[in-house]
Short mmCIF file of C-alpha atoms in Angstrom, two decimals:
data_model
loop_
_atom_site.label_atom_id
_atom_site.label_comp_id
_atom_site.label_asym_id
_atom_site.label_seq_id
_atom_site.Cartn_x
_atom_site.Cartn_y
_atom_site.Cartn_z
CA MET A 30 22.46 -21.80 29.88
CA LYS A 31 26.02 -20.41 30.07
CA THR A 32 25.61 -18.08 27.35
CA ASN A 33 22.52 -16.41 29.05
CA THR A 34 24.83 -15.95 32.23
CA ALA A 35 27.43 -14.70 30.32
CA LEU A 36 25.19 -11.93 28.37
CA LYS A 37 23.68 -11.09 32.14
CA GLU A 38 27.17 -10.66 33.53
CA HIS A 39 27.98 -8.27 30.76
CA PRO A 40 28.32 -4.55 31.86
CA PHE A 41 26.80 -2.87 29.18
CA PHE A 42 24.85 -5.46 27.46
CA ASN A 43 20.99 -5.68 27.72
CA PRO A 44 19.74 -7.90 25.24
CA GLU A 45 15.80 -7.19 25.19
CA ARG A 46 16.65 -3.68 25.17
CA MET A 47 19.01 -3.74 22.24
CA PHE A 48 16.55 -6.37 20.37
CA LYS A 49 13.66 -3.59 21.05
CA GLY A 50 15.68 -0.71 19.93
CA ASN A 51 16.48 -2.24 16.49
CA LEU A 52 13.48 -4.39 16.22
CA ARG A 53 12.33 -2.54 12.77
CA GLN A 54 15.90 -3.50 11.25
CA TYR A 55 15.91 -7.02 12.59
CA MET A 56 12.56 -8.02 11.35
CA MET A 57 13.17 -6.74 7.69
CA ILE A 58 16.50 -8.66 7.36
CA ILE A 59 14.80 -11.48 9.09
CA ALA A 60 12.02 -11.19 6.32
CA LEU A 61 14.58 -10.87 3.57
CA ILE A 62 16.34 -14.02 4.47
CA VAL A 63 13.03 -16.14 4.99
CA VAL A 64 11.82 -15.02 1.68
CA ILE A 65 14.86 -15.76 0.09
CA ILE A 66 15.38 -19.12 1.35
CA PHE A 67 11.54 -19.80 0.39
CA PHE A 68 11.88 -18.88 -3.17
CA GLU A 69 15.54 -20.62 -3.16
CA ILE A 70 13.60 -23.90 -2.30
CA VAL A 71 10.36 -23.69 -4.37
CA THR A 72 12.47 -22.68 -7.55
CA GLN A 73 14.94 -25.64 -7.08
CA GLY A 74 17.94 -23.52 -6.64
CA ILE A 75 17.27 -21.37 -9.48
CA LEU A 76 16.80 -17.86 -7.38
CA LEU A 77 20.56 -18.26 -6.35
CA LYS A 78 22.28 -19.28 -9.37
CA PRO A 79 25.00 -16.62 -10.58
CA LEU A 80 23.25 -15.74 -13.47
CA ASN A 81 19.83 -14.94 -11.81
CA VAL A 82 21.81 -13.39 -9.01
CA SER A 83 23.40 -11.18 -11.45
CA ASN A 84 19.99 -10.00 -13.25
CA LEU A 85 18.77 -9.24 -9.68
CA ILE A 86 21.21 -6.65 -9.20
CA SER A 87 20.67 -5.16 -12.85
CA GLN A 88 16.83 -5.53 -12.65
CA ASN A 89 16.48 -3.47 -9.45
CA SER A 90 19.53 -1.30 -9.53
CA TYR A 91 17.35 1.98 -10.62
CA ILE A 92 14.78 1.01 -7.97
CA LEU A 93 17.38 1.11 -5.12
CA ILE A 94 18.83 4.30 -6.61
CA LEU A 95 15.23 5.74 -6.23
CA ALA A 96 14.86 4.62 -2.96
CA ILE A 97 17.75 6.16 -1.34
CA GLY A 98 16.29 9.75 -2.72
CA MET A 99 12.77 8.61 -1.81
CA LEU A 100 13.79 7.89 1.85
CA LEU A 101 15.38 11.53 2.36
CA CYS A 102 11.71 12.96 1.06
CA ILE A 103 9.72 10.59 3.43
CA LEU A 104 12.42 11.39 6.36
CA CYS A 105 10.99 15.16 5.85
CA CYS A 106 7.50 14.48 7.56
CA GLY A 107 6.45 11.60 5.51
CA PHE A 108 6.69 13.70 2.27
CA ILE A 109 6.96 11.43 -1.13
CA ASP A 110 7.76 12.17 -4.70
CA LEU A 111 5.20 10.63 -7.02
CA SER A 112 6.99 12.25 -10.33
CA VAL A 113 10.40 9.77 -10.06
CA GLY A 114 9.20 7.70 -12.39
CA SER A 115 8.14 10.07 -15.05
CA VAL A 116 11.32 11.88 -14.68
CA ALA A 117 13.55 9.06 -15.21
CA ALA A 118 11.48 8.78 -18.45
CA PHE A 119 12.00 12.11 -19.30
CA VAL A 120 15.87 12.29 -18.54
CA GLY A 121 15.95 8.90 -20.38
CA ALA A 122 14.27 10.49 -23.38
CA VAL A 123 16.52 13.60 -23.31
CA SER A 124 19.63 11.66 -23.13
CA ALA A 125 18.57 9.58 -26.09
CA VAL A 126 17.73 12.60 -28.14
CA LEU A 127 21.06 14.40 -27.30
CA ILE A 128 23.04 11.26 -28.29
CA LEU A 129 21.17 9.66 -31.35
CA LYS A 130 19.81 13.03 -33.04
CA MET A 131 22.25 15.75 -32.16
CA GLY A 132 25.42 13.59 -32.01
CA LEU A 133 26.68 14.75 -28.56
CA PRO A 134 29.01 12.61 -26.77
CA VAL A 135 28.04 10.23 -24.29
CA GLY A 136 29.62 11.61 -21.38
CA LEU A 137 28.38 15.29 -22.23
CA ALA A 138 24.89 13.97 -23.15
CA ILE A 139 25.20 12.07 -19.27
CA PHE A 140 26.50 15.36 -17.95
CA LEU A 141 23.49 17.23 -19.20
CA SER A 142 20.92 14.70 -18.24
CA LEU A 143 21.91 14.67 -14.94
CA PHE A 144 21.64 18.36 -14.97
CA ILE A 145 18.39 18.39 -16.21
CA GLY A 146 17.43 16.06 -13.34
CA PHE A 147 19.08 19.08 -10.90
CA LEU A 148 16.78 21.69 -12.59
CA ILE A 149 13.95 19.40 -12.06
CA GLY A 150 14.67 19.04 -8.73
CA CYS A 151 15.02 22.70 -7.93
CA LEU A 152 11.84 23.51 -9.59
CA GLN A 153 10.02 20.82 -7.34
CA GLY A 154 11.60 21.72 -4.61
CA PHE A 155 10.92 25.30 -4.65
CA PHE A 156 7.10 25.34 -5.19
CA ILE A 157 7.37 22.55 -2.14
CA ALA A 158 9.72 24.16 -0.02
CA TYR A 159 9.09 27.88 -0.54
CA VAL A 160 5.88 28.38 -2.17
CA GLY A 161 4.21 25.94 0.00
CA VAL A 162 2.37 23.72 -2.47
CA PRO A 163 1.74 20.47 -0.48
CA ALA A 164 4.64 17.70 -2.03
CA PHE A 165 1.80 15.49 -2.98
CA ILE A 166 0.34 17.92 -5.30
CA ALA A 167 3.67 19.37 -6.59
CA THR A 168 5.12 16.12 -7.60
CA LEU A 169 1.65 14.64 -8.71
CA ALA A 170 1.85 17.91 -11.20
CA GLY A 171 5.66 16.69 -12.02
CA MET A 172 4.44 13.14 -12.76
CA LEU A 173 1.68 14.40 -15.14
CA ALA A 174 3.88 16.95 -16.87
CA PHE A 175 7.15 15.18 -17.41
CA ARG A 176 5.06 12.13 -18.52
CA GLY A 177 3.71 14.03 -21.51
CA LEU A 178 6.69 15.66 -22.18
CA THR A 179 8.31 12.36 -22.61
CA MET A 180 5.38 11.60 -25.08
CA VAL A 181 6.18 14.58 -26.97
CA ILE A 182 10.08 14.14 -27.24
CA LEU A 183 10.02 10.64 -28.39
CA GLN A 184 6.98 11.61 -30.50
CA GLY A 185 5.30 8.13 -29.07
CA THR A 186 8.16 5.92 -30.64
CA SER A 187 10.85 4.57 -29.03
CA LEU A 188 14.87 5.59 -29.49
CA ALA A 189 17.54 2.66 -30.11
CA PRO A 190 19.90 1.46 -30.14
CA MET A 191 22.11 3.45 -27.60
CA PRO A 192 25.71 3.57 -27.63
CA GLU A 193 27.52 0.74 -26.02
CA SER A 194 29.52 3.06 -24.01
CA TYR A 195 26.24 4.73 -22.72
CA ASN A 196 24.82 1.24 -21.62
CA PHE A 197 28.18 -0.23 -19.70
CA LEU A 198 27.05 1.45 -16.29
CA ALA A 199 23.92 -0.23 -16.64
CA ALA A 200 24.57 -3.90 -18.18
CA GLY A 201 28.53 -3.94 -18.23
CA PHE A 202 30.93 -5.68 -15.80
CA VAL A 203 34.00 -4.24 -14.41
CA PRO A 204 37.12 -5.78 -16.30
CA ASP A 205 39.29 -8.34 -14.37
CA ILE A 206 42.37 -7.81 -13.33
CA ALA A 207 43.71 -11.61 -14.43
CA ALA A 208 42.56 -14.07 -17.15
CA LEU A 209 41.79 -16.95 -15.13
CA PRO A 210 39.62 -19.92 -16.01
CA GLY A 211 35.86 -19.92 -14.77
CA ILE A 212 36.23 -17.39 -12.41
CA ASN A 213 36.69 -13.65 -11.80
CA LEU A 214 39.63 -12.87 -9.65
CA LEU A 215 38.66 -9.31 -9.19
CA ALA A 216 35.38 -10.18 -7.70
CA VAL A 217 37.04 -12.61 -5.06
CA LEU A 218 39.31 -9.94 -4.51
CA ILE A 219 37.10 -7.25 -3.76
CA GLY A 220 35.11 -9.84 -1.30
CA VAL A 221 38.07 -10.09 0.92
CA VAL A 222 38.66 -6.36 0.87
CA ALA A 223 35.18 -5.70 1.65
CA SER A 224 35.29 -8.44 4.50
CA ALA A 225 38.37 -6.35 6.00
CA LEU A 226 37.05 -3.14 5.72
CA PHE A 227 33.85 -4.53 7.56
CA ILE A 228 35.57 -6.03 10.56
CA ILE A 229 37.84 -2.87 11.02
CA SER A 230 34.74 -0.58 11.21
CA GLN A 231 33.22 -2.95 13.40
CA MET A 232 36.26 -2.86 15.73
CA ILE A 233 36.48 0.86 15.67
CA GLU A 234 32.81 1.20 16.03
CA ARG A 235 32.73 -1.37 19.49
CA SER A 236 35.66 0.48 20.46
CA ASN A 237 34.09 3.73 20.55
CA LYS A 238 31.12 2.69 21.93
CA LYS A 239 32.74 1.11 24.75
CA LYS A 240 34.78 4.39 25.07
CA TYR A 241 31.51 6.17 25.71
CA GLN A 242 29.93 3.77 27.97
CA PHE A 243 27.47 2.84 25.08
CA GLU A 244 25.44 -0.48 25.16
CA VAL A 245 27.91 -3.35 23.26
CA PRO A 246 27.23 -7.14 23.02
CA PRO A 247 29.62 -9.71 24.26
CA LEU A 248 32.59 -10.52 22.41
CA GLY A 249 31.05 -13.83 21.59
CA ALA A 250 28.07 -12.41 19.96
CA PHE A 251 29.93 -9.82 18.21
CA ILE A 252 32.44 -12.64 16.54
CA ALA A 253 29.67 -14.54 15.76
CA LYS A 254 27.85 -11.57 13.73
CA ILE A 255 31.14 -10.56 11.85
CA VAL A 256 31.63 -14.54 11.02
CA VAL A 257 28.02 -14.82 9.54
CA ILE A 258 28.33 -11.46 7.68
CA VAL A 259 31.67 -12.29 6.07
CA CYS A 260 30.71 -15.47 4.85
CA VAL A 261 27.56 -13.66 3.25
CA ILE A 262 29.65 -11.15 1.64
CA ASN A 263 32.29 -13.58 0.43
CA ALA A 264 29.59 -15.89 -0.96
CA PHE A 265 27.74 -13.22 -2.67
CA THR A 266 31.19 -12.08 -4.35
CA TYR A 267 32.04 -15.70 -5.31
CA THR A 268 28.52 -16.07 -6.58
CA LEU A 269 29.37 -13.14 -9.02
CA ALA A 270 32.95 -14.25 -9.70
CA VAL A 271 31.65 -17.53 -11.26
CA TYR A 272 30.01 -15.54 -13.86
CA LYS A 273 31.00 -12.55 -15.36
CA GLY A 274 32.14 -10.58 -12.46
CA ILE A 275 31.48 -7.53 -10.47
CA PRO A 276 28.54 -5.57 -12.57
CA ALA A 277 29.36 -1.91 -12.82
CA VAL A 278 26.27 -0.62 -11.36
CA LEU A 279 26.60 -2.60 -8.22
CA ILE A 280 30.00 -0.41 -7.88
CA LEU A 281 27.89 2.75 -8.36
CA VAL A 282 24.77 1.48 -5.88
CA THR A 283 27.42 0.66 -3.50
CA ALA A 284 29.18 3.82 -3.64
CA LEU A 285 25.75 5.89 -3.29
CA VAL A 286 24.70 3.76 -0.26
CA LEU A 287 28.05 4.31 1.93
CA ILE A 288 27.98 8.00 0.74
CA TYR A 289 24.35 8.50 1.78
CA SER A 290 24.82 6.42 4.72
CA PHE A 291 27.63 8.65 6.08
CA ILE A 292 25.60 11.77 5.23
CA THR A 293 22.77 10.63 7.23
CA ASN A 294 24.47 9.42 10.14
CA ARG A 295 27.80 11.44 10.20
CA THR A 296 26.78 14.80 9.15
CA ILE A 297 24.99 17.85 10.48
CA VAL A 298 22.79 18.12 7.42
CA GLY A 299 21.76 14.11 8.07
CA ARG A 300 20.93 15.58 11.87
CA HIS A 301 18.79 18.30 10.42
CA ILE A 302 16.91 16.05 8.14
CA TYR A 303 16.22 13.61 11.10
CA ALA A 304 15.26 16.79 13.28
CA TYR A 305 13.00 18.22 10.62
CA GLY A 306 11.06 14.94 10.24
CA GLY A 307 10.76 14.05 13.96
CA ASN A 308 9.23 17.54 14.77
CA PRO A 309 9.48 20.53 12.50
CA LYS A 310 8.43 23.18 14.87
CA ALA A 311 11.23 22.45 17.38
CA ALA A 312 13.73 22.11 14.40
CA ALA A 313 12.80 25.38 13.32
CA LEU A 314 13.09 26.58 16.94
CA SER A 315 16.49 25.00 17.21
CA GLY A 316 17.74 27.07 14.23
CA VAL A 317 17.34 24.50 11.46
CA LYS A 318 16.94 26.09 8.14
CA THR A 319 13.69 23.78 7.32
CA ARG A 320 12.84 25.25 4.03
CA LYS A 321 16.57 24.76 2.93
CA ILE A 322 16.52 21.18 3.99
CA LEU A 323 13.13 20.31 2.27
CA PHE A 324 14.57 22.21 -0.96
CA TRP A 325 17.74 20.30 -1.24
CA VAL A 326 16.17 17.13 -0.26
CA TYR A 327 13.82 17.44 -3.55
CA VAL A 328 16.92 18.67 -5.50
CA ASN A 329 18.47 15.53 -4.68
CA MET A 330 15.65 13.36 -5.69
CA GLY A 331 15.58 15.05 -9.06
CA VAL A 332 19.33 14.00 -9.67
CA LEU A 333 18.92 10.66 -8.21
CA ALA A 334 15.90 10.13 -10.73
CA ALA A 335 17.88 11.46 -13.43
CA LEU A 336 20.68 9.02 -12.76
CA ALA A 337 18.06 6.04 -12.34
CA GLY A 338 16.55 7.04 -15.85
CA ILE A 339 19.82 7.20 -17.59
CA ILE A 340 20.64 3.35 -15.79
CA PHE A 341 17.12 2.09 -17.17
CA THR A 342 17.41 3.61 -20.82
CA GLY A 343 20.62 1.63 -20.42
CA ARG A 344 19.42 -1.43 -19.75
CA LEU A 345 16.63 -1.40 -22.14
CA ASN A 346 19.34 -0.14 -24.85
CA SER A 347 16.33 2.31 -25.94
CA ALA A 348 14.20 5.40 -24.53
CA THR A 349 10.82 4.50 -24.78
CA PRO A 350 7.48 6.79 -23.70
CA LYS A 351 6.21 3.89 -21.17
CA ALA A 352 9.55 3.83 -19.36
CA GLY A 353 9.68 4.58 -15.76
CA THR A 354 5.80 3.51 -15.23
CA ASN A 355 5.06 2.89 -11.33
CA PHE A 356 8.62 3.31 -10.58
CA GLU A 357 7.57 5.70 -7.69
CA LEU A 358 5.40 3.24 -5.86
CA ASP A 359 8.39 0.56 -5.78
CA ALA A 360 10.57 3.37 -4.50
CA ILE A 361 8.41 4.40 -1.88
CA ALA A 362 7.26 0.66 -1.02
CA ALA A 363 10.86 -0.27 -0.84
CA CYS A 364 11.23 2.87 2.02
CA PHE A 365 8.27 1.70 3.89
CA ILE A 366 9.29 -1.90 4.10
CA GLY A 367 12.48 -1.02 4.98
CA GLY A 368 11.35 0.74 8.14
CA ALA A 369 10.70 4.36 7.13
CA SER A 370 8.20 5.83 9.39
CA THR A 371 4.92 7.19 7.58
CA SER A 372 5.08 10.40 9.61
CA GLY A 373 8.82 10.94 9.15
CA GLY A 374 12.00 10.84 11.36
CA VAL A 375 12.56 7.43 11.13
CA GLY A 376 14.35 5.24 8.60
CA THR A 377 17.78 4.25 7.23
CA ILE A 378 19.64 4.07 3.70
CA VAL A 379 20.36 0.38 4.49
CA GLY A 380 16.90 -0.24 5.36
CA ALA A 381 15.57 1.33 1.98
CA ILE A 382 18.03 -1.04 0.11
CA VAL A 383 16.86 -4.06 2.30
CA GLY A 384 13.38 -3.18 1.61
CA GLY A 385 14.02 -2.71 -2.60
CA MET A 386 16.07 -6.32 -2.46
CA LEU A 387 12.69 -7.78 -0.49
CA MET A 388 10.58 -6.46 -3.36
CA GLY A 389 12.94 -7.56 -5.94
CA VAL A 390 13.24 -10.80 -4.69
CA LEU A 391 9.64 -11.39 -4.65
CA ASN A 392 9.04 -9.87 -8.07
CA ASN A 393 12.21 -12.36 -9.30
CA GLY A 394 10.97 -15.19 -7.48
CA MET A 395 7.20 -14.76 -8.28
CA SER A 396 8.33 -14.67 -12.15
CA ILE A 397 10.31 -17.82 -12.06
CA LEU A 398 7.54 -19.65 -10.57
CA GLY A 399 5.24 -18.12 -13.40
CA VAL A 400 2.92 -16.16 -11.44
CA SER A 401 1.00 -13.70 -13.47
CA ILE A 402 1.65 -9.72 -13.14
CA ASP A 403 -1.65 -9.58 -11.60
CA TRP A 404 -1.08 -11.67 -8.65
CA GLN A 405 2.67 -10.22 -8.22
CA GLN A 406 1.04 -6.44 -7.86
CA ALA A 407 -1.92 -7.89 -5.44
CA ILE A 408 0.98 -9.75 -3.22
CA LYS A 409 3.46 -6.84 -3.08
CA GLY A 410 0.42 -4.73 -2.43
CA PHE A 411 -0.23 -6.97 0.94
CA VAL A 412 3.23 -6.62 1.89
CA LEU A 413 3.35 -2.78 1.78
CA LEU A 414 -0.02 -3.21 4.03
CA ALA A 415 1.58 -5.45 6.59
CA ALA A 416 4.77 -3.22 6.75
CA VAL A 417 2.93 0.06 6.92
CA ALA A 418 0.65 -1.41 9.64
CA PHE A 419 3.55 -2.96 11.61
CA ASP A 420 4.83 0.55 11.69
CA VAL A 421 1.54 2.39 12.94
CA LEU A 422 0.99 -1.06 15.57
CA SER A 423 4.71 -0.32 17.03
CA LYS A 424 3.64 3.45 17.40
CA ALA A 425 0.72 2.92 19.18
CA LYS A 426 2.18 0.28 21.50
CA ALA A 427 5.19 2.40 22.36
CA LYS A 428 2.71 5.45 23.37
CA ALA A 429 0.55 2.99 25.38
#
């Protein structure tokens, strides 16, 4: 009762309006927490064991990378890229050929592989943005073409093993700064530093909002939110610290999330992408170069698909013809479950990551329980349907 009174007295805070404005974000975070708690109970604590948490990160890293690029495509009027799985397989095959058959250094092979992803993105982006081929058709053609080219390059067989330096990004761990028994000091320190940076960023954001008379929660709720998130960050890094420390791929994914969150939220390019997705004609009349935006969104998707292919090949320690199968579906599902709108213009990088983690926890939890792959696909399909239905119904309610 005392808390409610305090909230009403706050000059800038309206809890009902704030909750409705962030309903999609709150719902997916709550859903992720509920799913984690459920599988932690039914798997008798196996889900959150340090080894399994580390595996969860490695198993889902390439999907999270693809989801970041896919979200930008979806923001542009709900477009998707069906070719990302085939492009990932193709680039992984090319990098394996460059290293194992042609003897190129690992660094040069990775650079050339990313450049091939860039060229693929340019090709698909050109047809979509400047020729006018629907994104669905252009990327469907890419999916078929690059899957076929992967088979041609690998001649139906796998190429292995990949060098250890190539696999490091996918399966390696950041070296510790001290040799303490039973715990990784670097992981603990990263948790502390991340907590400090989070607190500072939240204080700056709150200060800026108050400065411009935006709505902010009362101080008590603000502190409670920070305490909860700091506890989660440190529990997460401590869990990694008692295993092998920080996976290298976690550093990569975190860096991508920060970079793309900054681009989408704080740059003109990001605002143009949202404007284009919200209303293409109005954006064009306002001076947004819509074709250029669409072109570079698909170029970006090509590069990230190439990066995902390198990560996946490193994780498997081999390039295989069937690599990347259904990656595009998982990436698309992660975005929509994470709150992206089917019509574009709505969605966040963090939301796509949360959606990807939700799918990953579902996969991992059901695998631990011994649920067959058929039922796993069916359950993931229902989860995706529920997420999209929620989007459609919330829009209809808003218009009513």
